[in-house]
Short mmCIF file of C-alpha atoms (C1' of nucleotides) in Angstrom, two decimals:
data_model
loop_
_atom_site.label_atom_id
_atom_site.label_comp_id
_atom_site.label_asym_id
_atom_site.label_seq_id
_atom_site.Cartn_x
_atom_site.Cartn_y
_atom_site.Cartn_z
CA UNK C 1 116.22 56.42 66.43
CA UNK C 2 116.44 59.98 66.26
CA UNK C 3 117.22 62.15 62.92
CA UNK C 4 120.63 63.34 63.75
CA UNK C 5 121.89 63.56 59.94
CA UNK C 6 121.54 66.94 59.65
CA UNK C 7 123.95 67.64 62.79
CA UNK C 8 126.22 64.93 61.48
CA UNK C 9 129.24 67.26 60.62
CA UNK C 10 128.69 69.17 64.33
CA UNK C 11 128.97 65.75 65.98
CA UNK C 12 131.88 64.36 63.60
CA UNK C 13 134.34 67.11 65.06
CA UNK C 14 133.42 66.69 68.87
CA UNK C 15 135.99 65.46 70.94
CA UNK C 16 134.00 62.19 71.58
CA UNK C 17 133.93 61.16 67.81
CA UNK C 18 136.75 62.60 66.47
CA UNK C 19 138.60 60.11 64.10
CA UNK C 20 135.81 58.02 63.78
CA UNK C 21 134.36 57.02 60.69
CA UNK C 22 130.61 58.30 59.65
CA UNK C 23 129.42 54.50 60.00
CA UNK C 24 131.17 53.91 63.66
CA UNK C 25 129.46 57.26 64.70
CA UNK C 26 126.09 56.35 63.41
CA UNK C 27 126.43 53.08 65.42
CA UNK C 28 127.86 54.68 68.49
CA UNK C 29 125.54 57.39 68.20
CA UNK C 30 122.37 55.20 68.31
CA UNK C 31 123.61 52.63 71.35
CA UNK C 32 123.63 56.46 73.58
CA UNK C 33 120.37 56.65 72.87
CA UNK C 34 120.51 60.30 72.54
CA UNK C 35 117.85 62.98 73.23
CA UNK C 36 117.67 66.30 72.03
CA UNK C 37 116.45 69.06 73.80
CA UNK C 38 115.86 72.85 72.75
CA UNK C 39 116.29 76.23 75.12
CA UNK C 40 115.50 79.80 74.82
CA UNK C 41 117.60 82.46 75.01
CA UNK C 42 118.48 82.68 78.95
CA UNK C 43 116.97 79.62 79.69
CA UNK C 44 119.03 77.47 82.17
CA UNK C 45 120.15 73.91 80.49
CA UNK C 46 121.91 72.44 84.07
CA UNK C 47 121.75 73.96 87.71
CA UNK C 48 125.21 73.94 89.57
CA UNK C 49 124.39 71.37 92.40
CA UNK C 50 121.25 69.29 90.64
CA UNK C 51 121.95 65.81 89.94
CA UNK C 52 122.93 65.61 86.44
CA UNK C 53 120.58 65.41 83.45
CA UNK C 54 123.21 63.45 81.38
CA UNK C 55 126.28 64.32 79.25
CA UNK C 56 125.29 67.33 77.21
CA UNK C 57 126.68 68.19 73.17
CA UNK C 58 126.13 71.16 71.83
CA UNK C 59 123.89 71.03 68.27
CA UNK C 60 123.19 74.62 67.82
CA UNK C 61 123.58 78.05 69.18
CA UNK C 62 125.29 79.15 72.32
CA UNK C 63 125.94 78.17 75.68
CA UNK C 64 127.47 79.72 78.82
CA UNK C 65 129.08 77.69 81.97
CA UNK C 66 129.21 79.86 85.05
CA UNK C 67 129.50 79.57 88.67
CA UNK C 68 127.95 81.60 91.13
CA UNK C 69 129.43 82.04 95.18
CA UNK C 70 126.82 81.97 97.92
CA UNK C 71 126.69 85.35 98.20
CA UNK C 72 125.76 86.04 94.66
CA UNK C 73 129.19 87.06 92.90
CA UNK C 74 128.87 85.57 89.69
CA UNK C 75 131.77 84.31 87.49
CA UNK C 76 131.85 82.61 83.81
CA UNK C 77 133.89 79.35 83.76
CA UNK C 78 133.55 79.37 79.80
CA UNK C 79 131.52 79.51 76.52
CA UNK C 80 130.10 76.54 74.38
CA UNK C 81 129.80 76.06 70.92
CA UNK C 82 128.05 73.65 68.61
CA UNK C 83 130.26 70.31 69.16
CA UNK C 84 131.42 71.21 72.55
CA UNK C 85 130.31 68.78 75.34
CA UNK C 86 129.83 69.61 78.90
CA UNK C 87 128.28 67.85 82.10
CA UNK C 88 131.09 65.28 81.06
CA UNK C 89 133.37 65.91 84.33
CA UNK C 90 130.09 65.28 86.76
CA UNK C 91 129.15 62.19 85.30
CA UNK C 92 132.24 60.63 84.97
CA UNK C 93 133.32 61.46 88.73
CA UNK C 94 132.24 60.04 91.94
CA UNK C 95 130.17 63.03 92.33
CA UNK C 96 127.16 63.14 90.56
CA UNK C 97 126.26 66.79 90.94
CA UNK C 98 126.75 69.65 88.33
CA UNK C 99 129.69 72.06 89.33
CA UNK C 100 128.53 74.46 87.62
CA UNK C 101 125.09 75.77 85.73
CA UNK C 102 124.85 76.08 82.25
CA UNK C 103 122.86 78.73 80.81
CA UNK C 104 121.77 79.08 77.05
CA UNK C 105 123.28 82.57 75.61
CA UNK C 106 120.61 82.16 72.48
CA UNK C 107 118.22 79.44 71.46
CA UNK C 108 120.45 76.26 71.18
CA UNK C 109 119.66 72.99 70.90
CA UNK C 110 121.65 70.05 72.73
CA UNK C 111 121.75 66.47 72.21
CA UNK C 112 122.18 64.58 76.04
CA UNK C 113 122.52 61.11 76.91
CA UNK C 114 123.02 59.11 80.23
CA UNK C 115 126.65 58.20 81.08
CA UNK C 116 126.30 54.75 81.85
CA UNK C 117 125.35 54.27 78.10
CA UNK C 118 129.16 55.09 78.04
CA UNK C 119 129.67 51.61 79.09
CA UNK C 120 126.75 50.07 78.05
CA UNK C 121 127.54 46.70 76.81
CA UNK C 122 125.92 47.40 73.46
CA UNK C 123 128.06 50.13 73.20
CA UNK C 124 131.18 48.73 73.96
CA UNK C 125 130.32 46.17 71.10
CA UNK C 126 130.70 48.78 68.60
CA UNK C 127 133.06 49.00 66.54
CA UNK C 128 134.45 52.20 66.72
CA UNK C 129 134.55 51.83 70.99
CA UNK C 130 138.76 51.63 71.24
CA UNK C 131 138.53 54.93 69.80
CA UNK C 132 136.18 56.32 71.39
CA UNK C 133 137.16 55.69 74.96
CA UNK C 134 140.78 57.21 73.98
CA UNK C 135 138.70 60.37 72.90
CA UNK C 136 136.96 60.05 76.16
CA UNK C 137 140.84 60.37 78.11
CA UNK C 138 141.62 63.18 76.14
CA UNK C 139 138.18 65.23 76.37
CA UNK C 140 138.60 64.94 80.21
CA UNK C 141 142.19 65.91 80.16
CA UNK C 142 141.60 68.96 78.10
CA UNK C 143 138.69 70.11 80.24
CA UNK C 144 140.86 69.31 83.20
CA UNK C 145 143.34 72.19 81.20
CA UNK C 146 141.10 74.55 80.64
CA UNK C 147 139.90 74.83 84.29
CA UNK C 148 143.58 75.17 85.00
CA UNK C 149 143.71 77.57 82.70
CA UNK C 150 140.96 79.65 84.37
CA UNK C 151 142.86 79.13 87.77
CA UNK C 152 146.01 80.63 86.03
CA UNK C 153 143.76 84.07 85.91
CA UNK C 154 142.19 83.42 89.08
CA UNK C 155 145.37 83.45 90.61
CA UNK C 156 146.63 86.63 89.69
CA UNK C 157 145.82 89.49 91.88
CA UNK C 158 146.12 92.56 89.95
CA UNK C 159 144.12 94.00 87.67
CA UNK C 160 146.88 95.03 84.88
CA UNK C 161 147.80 91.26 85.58
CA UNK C 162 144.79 89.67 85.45
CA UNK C 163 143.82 91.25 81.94
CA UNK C 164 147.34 90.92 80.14
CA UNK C 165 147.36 87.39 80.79
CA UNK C 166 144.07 87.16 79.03
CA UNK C 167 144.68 89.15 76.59
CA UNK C 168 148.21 87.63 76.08
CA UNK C 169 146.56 84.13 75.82
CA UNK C 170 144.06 84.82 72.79
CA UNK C 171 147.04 86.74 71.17
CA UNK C 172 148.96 83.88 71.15
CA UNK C 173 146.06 81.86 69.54
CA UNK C 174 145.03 84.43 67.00
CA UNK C 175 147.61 87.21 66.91
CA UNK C 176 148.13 90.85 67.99
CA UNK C 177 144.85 92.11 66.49
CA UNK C 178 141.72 90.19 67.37
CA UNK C 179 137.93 89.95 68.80
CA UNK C 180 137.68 88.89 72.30
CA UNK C 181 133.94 86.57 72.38
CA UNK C 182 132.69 88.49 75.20
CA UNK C 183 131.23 91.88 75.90
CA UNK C 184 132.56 93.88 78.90
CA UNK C 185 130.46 92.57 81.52
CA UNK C 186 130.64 89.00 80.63
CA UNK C 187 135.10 89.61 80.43
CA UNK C 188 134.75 91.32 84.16
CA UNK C 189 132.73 88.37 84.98
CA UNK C 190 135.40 85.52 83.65
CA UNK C 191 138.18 87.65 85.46
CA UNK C 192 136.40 88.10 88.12
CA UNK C 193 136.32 91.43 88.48
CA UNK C 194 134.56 94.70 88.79
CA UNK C 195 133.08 95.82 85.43
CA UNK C 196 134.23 99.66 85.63
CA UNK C 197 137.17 98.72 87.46
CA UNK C 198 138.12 96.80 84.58
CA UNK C 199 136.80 99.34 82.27
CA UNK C 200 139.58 101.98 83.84
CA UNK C 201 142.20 99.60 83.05
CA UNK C 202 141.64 99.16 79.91
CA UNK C 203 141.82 102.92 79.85
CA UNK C 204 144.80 103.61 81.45
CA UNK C 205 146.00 100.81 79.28
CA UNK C 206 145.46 102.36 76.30
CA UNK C 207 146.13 105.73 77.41
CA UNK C 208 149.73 104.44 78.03
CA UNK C 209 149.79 102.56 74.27
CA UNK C 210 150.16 99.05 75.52
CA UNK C 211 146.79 98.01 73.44
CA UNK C 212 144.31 99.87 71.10
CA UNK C 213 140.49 98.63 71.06
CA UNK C 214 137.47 99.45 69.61
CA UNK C 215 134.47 97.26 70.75
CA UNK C 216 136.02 93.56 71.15
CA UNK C 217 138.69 94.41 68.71
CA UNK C 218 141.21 94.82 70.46
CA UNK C 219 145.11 95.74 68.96
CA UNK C 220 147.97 94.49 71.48
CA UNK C 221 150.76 97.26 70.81
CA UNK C 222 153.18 96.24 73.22
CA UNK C 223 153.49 93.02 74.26
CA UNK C 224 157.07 93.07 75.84
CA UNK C 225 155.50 95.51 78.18
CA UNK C 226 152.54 93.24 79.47
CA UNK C 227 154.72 90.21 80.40
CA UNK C 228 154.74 90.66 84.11
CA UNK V 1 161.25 44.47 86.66
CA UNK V 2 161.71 46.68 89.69
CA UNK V 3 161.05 45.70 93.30
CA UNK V 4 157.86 46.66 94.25
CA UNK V 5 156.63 44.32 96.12
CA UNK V 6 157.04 46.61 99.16
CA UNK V 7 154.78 49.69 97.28
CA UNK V 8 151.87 46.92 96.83
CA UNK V 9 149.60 48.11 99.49
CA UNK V 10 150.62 51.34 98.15
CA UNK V 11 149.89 51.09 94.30
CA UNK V 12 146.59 49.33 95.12
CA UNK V 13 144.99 51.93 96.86
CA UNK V 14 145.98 54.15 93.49
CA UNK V 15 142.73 54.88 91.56
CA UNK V 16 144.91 53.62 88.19
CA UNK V 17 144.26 50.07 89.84
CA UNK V 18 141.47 49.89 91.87
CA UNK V 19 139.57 47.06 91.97
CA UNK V 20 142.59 45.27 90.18
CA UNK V 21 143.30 42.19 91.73
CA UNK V 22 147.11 41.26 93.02
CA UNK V 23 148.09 39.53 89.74
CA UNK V 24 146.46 41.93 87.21
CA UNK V 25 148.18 44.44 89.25
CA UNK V 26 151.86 43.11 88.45
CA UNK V 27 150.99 42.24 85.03
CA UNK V 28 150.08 46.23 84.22
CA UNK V 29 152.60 47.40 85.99
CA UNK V 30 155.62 45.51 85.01
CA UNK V 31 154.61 46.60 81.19
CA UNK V 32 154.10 50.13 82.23
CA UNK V 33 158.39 49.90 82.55
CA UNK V 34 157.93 52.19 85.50
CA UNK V 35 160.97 53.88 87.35
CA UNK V 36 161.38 54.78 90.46
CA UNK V 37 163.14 58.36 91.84
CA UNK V 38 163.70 59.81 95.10
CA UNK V 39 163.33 63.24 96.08
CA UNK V 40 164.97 65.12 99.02
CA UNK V 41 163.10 67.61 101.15
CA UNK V 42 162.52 70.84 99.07
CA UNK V 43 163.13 69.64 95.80
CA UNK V 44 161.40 70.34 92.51
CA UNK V 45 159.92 67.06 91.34
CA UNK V 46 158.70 68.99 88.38
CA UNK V 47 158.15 72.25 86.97
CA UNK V 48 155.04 74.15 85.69
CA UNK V 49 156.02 74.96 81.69
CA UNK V 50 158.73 71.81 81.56
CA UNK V 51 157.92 69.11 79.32
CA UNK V 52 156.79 66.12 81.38
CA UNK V 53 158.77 63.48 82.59
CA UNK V 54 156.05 60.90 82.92
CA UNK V 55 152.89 60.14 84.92
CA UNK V 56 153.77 60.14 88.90
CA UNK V 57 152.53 57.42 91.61
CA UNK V 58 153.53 59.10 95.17
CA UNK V 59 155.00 56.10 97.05
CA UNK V 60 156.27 57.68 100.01
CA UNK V 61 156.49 61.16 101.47
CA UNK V 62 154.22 64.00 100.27
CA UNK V 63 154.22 66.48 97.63
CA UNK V 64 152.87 69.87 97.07
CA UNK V 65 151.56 71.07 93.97
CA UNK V 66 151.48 74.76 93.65
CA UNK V 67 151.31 77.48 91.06
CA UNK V 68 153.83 80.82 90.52
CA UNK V 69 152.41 83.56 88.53
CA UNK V 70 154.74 85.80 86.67
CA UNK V 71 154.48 88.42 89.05
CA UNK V 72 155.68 85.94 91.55
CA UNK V 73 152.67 85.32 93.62
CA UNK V 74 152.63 81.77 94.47
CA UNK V 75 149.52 79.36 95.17
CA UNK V 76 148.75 76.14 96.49
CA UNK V 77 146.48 73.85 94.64
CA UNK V 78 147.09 70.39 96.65
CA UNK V 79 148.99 68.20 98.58
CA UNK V 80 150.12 64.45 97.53
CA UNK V 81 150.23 61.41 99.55
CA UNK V 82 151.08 58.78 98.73
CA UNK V 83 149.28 56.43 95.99
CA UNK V 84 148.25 59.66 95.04
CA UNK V 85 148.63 60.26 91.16
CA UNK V 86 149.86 63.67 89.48
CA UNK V 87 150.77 64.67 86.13
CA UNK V 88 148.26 62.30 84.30
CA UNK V 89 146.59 65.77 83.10
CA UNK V 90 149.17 66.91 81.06
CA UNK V 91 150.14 63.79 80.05
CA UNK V 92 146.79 62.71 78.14
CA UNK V 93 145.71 66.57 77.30
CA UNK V 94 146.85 67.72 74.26
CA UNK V 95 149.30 70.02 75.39
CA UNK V 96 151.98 68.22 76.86
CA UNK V 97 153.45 71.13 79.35
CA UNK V 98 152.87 70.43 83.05
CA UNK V 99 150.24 73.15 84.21
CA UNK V 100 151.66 73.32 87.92
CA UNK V 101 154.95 72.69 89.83
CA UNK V 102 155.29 69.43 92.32
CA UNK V 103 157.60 69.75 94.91
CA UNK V 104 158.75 67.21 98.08
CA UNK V 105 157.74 68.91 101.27
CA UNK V 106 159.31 66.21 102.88
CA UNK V 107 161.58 63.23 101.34
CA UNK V 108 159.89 61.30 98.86
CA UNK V 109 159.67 58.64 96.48
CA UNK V 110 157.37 58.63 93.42
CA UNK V 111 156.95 56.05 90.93
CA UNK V 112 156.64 57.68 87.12
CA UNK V 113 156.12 55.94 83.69
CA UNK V 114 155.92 56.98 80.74
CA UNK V 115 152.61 57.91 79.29
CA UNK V 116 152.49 55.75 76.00
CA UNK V 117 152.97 52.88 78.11
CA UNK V 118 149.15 53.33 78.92
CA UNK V 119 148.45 52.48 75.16
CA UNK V 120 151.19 49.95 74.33
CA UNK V 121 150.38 47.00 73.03
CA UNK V 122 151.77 44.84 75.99
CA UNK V 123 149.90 46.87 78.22
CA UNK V 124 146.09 46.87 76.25
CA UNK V 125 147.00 43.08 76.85
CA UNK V 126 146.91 42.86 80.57
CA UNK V 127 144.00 41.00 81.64
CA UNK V 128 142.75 43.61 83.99
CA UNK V 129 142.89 46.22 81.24
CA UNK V 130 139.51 47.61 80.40
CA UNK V 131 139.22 47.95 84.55
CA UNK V 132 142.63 49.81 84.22
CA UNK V 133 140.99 52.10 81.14
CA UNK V 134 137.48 53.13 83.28
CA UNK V 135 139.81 54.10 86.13
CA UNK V 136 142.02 56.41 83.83
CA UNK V 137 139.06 58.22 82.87
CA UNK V 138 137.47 58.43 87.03
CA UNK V 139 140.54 59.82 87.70
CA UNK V 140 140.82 62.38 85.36
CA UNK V 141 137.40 63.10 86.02
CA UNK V 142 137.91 63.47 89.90
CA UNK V 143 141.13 65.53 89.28
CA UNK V 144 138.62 67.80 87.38
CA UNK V 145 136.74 67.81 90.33
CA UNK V 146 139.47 68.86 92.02
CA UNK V 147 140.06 72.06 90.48
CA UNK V 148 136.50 73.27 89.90
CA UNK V 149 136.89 72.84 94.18
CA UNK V 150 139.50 75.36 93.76
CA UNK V 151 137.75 77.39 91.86
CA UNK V 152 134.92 77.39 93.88
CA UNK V 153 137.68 79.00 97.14
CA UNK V 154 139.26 81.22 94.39
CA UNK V 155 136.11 83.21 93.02
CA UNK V 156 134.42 84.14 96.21
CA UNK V 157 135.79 87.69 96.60
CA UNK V 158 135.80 88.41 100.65
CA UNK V 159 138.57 87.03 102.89
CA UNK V 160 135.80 85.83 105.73
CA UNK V 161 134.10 83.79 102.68
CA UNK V 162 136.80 82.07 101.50
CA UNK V 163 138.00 80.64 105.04
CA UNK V 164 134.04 79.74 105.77
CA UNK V 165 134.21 77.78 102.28
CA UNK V 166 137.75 76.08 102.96
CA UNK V 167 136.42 75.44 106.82
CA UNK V 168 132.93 74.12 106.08
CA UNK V 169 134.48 71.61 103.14
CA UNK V 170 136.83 70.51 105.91
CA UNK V 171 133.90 69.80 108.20
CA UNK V 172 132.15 68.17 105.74
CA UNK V 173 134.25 65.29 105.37
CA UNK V 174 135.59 65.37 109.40
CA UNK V 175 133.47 66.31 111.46
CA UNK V 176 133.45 70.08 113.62
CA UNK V 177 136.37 69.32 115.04
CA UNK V 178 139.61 68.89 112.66
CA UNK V 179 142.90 69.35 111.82
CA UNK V 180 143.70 71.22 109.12
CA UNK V 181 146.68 70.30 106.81
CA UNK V 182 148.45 73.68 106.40
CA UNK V 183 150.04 75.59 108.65
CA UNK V 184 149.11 79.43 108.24
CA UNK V 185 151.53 80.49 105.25
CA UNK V 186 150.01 77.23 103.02
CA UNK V 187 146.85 77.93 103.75
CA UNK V 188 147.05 81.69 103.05
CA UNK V 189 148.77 80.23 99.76
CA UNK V 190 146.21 78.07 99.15
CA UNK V 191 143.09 80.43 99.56
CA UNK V 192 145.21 83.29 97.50
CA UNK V 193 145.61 85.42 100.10
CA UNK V 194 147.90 86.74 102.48
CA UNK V 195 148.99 85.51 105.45
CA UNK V 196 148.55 89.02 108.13
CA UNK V 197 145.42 89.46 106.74
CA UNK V 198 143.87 85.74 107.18
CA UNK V 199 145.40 85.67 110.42
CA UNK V 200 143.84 89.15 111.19
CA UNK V 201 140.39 88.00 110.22
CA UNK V 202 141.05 84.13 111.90
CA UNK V 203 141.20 86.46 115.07
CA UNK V 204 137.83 88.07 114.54
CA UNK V 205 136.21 84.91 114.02
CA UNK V 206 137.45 83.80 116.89
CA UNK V 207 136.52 86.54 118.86
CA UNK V 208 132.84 86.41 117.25
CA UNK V 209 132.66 83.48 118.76
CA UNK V 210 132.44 81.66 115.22
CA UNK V 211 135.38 79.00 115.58
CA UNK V 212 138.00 78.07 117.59
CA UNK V 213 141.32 76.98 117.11
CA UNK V 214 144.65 76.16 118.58
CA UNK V 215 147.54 75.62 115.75
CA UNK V 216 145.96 73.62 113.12
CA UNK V 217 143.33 71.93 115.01
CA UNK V 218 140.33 73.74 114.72
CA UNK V 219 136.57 73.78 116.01
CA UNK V 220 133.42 75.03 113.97
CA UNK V 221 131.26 76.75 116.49
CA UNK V 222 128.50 78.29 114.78
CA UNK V 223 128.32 76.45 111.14
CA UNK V 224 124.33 78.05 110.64
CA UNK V 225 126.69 81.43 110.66
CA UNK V 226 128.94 80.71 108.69
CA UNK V 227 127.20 79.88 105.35
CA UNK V 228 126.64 82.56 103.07
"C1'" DA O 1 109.75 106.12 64.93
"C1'" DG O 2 109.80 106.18 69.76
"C1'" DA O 3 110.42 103.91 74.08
"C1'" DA O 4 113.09 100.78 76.68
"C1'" DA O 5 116.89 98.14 77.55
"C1'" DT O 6 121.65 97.17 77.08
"C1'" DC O 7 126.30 98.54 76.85
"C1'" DG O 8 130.60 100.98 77.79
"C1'" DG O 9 133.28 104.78 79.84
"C1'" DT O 10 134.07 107.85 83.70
"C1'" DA O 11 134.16 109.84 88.40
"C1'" DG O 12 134.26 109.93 93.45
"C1'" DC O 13 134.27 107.63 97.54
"C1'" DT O 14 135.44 103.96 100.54
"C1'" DG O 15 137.08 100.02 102.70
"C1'" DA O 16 139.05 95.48 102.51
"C1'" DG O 17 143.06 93.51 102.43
"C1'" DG O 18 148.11 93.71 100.93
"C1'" DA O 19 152.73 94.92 102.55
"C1'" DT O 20 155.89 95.57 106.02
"C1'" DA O 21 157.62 95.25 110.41
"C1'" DC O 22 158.04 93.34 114.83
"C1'" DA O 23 157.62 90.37 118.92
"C1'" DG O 24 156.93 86.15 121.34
"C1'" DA O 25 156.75 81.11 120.89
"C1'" DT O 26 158.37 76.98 119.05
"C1'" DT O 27 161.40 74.09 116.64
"C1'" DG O 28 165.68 72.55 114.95
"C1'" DA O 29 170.63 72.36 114.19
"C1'" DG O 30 175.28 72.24 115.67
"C1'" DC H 1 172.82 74.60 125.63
"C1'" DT H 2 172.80 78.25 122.37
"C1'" DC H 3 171.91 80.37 118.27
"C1'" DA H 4 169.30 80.41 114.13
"C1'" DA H 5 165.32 79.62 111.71
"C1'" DT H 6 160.50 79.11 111.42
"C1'" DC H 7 155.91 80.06 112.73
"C1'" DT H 8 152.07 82.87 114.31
"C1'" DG H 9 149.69 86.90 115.87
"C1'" DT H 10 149.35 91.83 115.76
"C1'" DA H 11 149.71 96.84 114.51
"C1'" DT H 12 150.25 100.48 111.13
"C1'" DC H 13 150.00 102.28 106.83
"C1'" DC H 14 148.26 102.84 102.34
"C1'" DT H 15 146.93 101.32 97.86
"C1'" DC H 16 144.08 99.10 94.69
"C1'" DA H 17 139.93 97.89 93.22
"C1'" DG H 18 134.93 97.52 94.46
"C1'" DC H 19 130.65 100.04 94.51
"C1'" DT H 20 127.36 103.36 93.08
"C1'" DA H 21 125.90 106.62 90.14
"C1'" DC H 22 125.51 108.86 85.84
"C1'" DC H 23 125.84 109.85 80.92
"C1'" DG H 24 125.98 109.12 76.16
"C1'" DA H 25 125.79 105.65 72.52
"C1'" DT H 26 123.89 101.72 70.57
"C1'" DT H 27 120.62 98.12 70.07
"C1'" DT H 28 116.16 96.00 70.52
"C1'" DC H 29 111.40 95.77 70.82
"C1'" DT H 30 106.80 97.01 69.58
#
DNA sequence: AGAAATCGGTAGCTGAGGATACAGATTGAG
DNA sequence: CTCAATCTGTATCCTCAGCTACCGATTTCT
């Protein structure tokens, strides 16, 4: 068996093992019959379309899920961090193919194993299982919420729209003043929009005293005035 | 218990219970304490931000599901038929506000229960129950599916694109030949984009000699063209 | 330190598509 | 049968946002 100890506390809180004692993990853990895999910055970890390399958690560093159209527009579905899992929706559907590629942001490392061990009968044998095919319900349902999330911005057509909602959303989570986890380019890209474009927004935005920003910080002054 | 004898057909072909056989099916779904409500034409079965009544079988009739931004702009995400199955999304994710509105295009009858029932003790019981629990989680998975197909229509940025995607996903499942189940003003709802200008660009394709159509029934011409 | 790459703001131009309006066809209700 | 409502195609207008280009600032690499 793999030496998984010292990511212990990064697999204890993903969504998989969570309420599940360190014992019931260490069983569970070892009847997936894990591998672990290391990428480079930029490497690609899962091409949208391949048949998929397994259910993937995030150990270490970065990861970014992103689509790209036919004719090249590029758009980022969302960001991974250590515990997250992805690959999860592909191998659990009828579809076996990857929606979407996944790209390492910095060196990461990922832990993958097949999704039949899901149901392997050694691992339904353990003792934590009950548990951990609950967690299984809810990790689906909350990615299922996320990409609804994402169509929620899709969805709107303007630009002052498009960005308020965002920018709405993380205020709720952390409050009026906070750092957005993406540059310029990579916010244009999850809206789905024009990088300047965006850019002049945020301008006029400012200009007007809705928000204040520096960098990613980013002040919301206003926020009567941005619920359209 | 209910009268459901006449759903059976129905409620078997629901991904909940497939593969379930007749009595297993009963068993689950006479602890699941299910009700059923009828909906006229037009009415709201539920709406997007209201806490949910329950998980919904479709029984008879269809449902649409569709999205209204604050600005008003209003989108499609999919139609129900029935044994289809909506609101089990909200219902197992954490948050338990439903993400979309469902309304009855036509007059309808939908089954709902209540979502602990999936967990209750008399249900865990059922014989058929760890059948019951793999089919939760393919559904959720396939709903997933479901959206990252809308997202797929919703990033690609040109109005010729995003009919080519919706037609050639049609085609894949039916064939060249097809009829399509919107009329113009759903469709236009459900690629995001307004009606006079899909119908305006419809024309063009038309004229290019790309497709051609008569109401909803339409005919893929040149598919080789009409990938990007 | 110096070169190269990345990043963010700004400007000008342009065109795709949104909005509105209207007309003919079809459907439906009374 | 008639009137109303719905549906679809079309034309005009015009705005919003995409694209390209450029510049200065910052970061990274060697």
């Amino acid at each position: 068996m793999l030496d998984l100890l010292q990511y212990r506390e990064t697999l204890q809180k993903n969504t998989f093992f969570k309420g599940i004692s360190r014992e019931e993990l260490a069983e569970i853990i070892s009847c997936l019959e894990p591998q672990v895999t290391c990428y480079l910055k930029n490497k690609v970890v899962l091409q949208a379309g391949d048949p998929l390399p397994g259910i993937g958690i995030v150990l270490t560093g970065k990861l970014v899920i992103s689509k790209v159209t036919a004719s090249g527009d590029r758009t980022i579905i969302g960001q991974l961090y250590p515990s997250d899992t992805f690959g999860e929706v592909a191998a659990l559907s009828e579809s076996k193919q990857a929606p979407a590629t996944v790209t390492a942001e910095i060196a990461s490392e990922v832990l993958f194993f097949a999704p039949r061990k899901l149901t392997s009968s050694d691992t339904i044998q353990c003792s934590g299982y009950s548990k951990f095919v609950s967690n299984t319900i809810k990790l689906m349902a909350n990615k299922a919420f996320v990409l609804n999330k994402k169509i929620d911005y899709l969805i709107i057509k303007s630009m002052r729209g498009k960005i308020c909602a965002y920018l709405l959303d993380v205020a709720k989570k952390n409050g009026n003043t906070f750092t957005i986890p993406f540059n310029r380019n990579a916010l244009a890209d999850y809206l789905n929009v024009s990088r300047p474009s965006m850019s002049r927004e945020l301008s006029k935005m400012q200009e007007e005293g809705l928000i204040r920003y520096q960098g990613n910080e980013i002040e919301l002054l206003q926020i009567d005035k941005m619920e359209w």
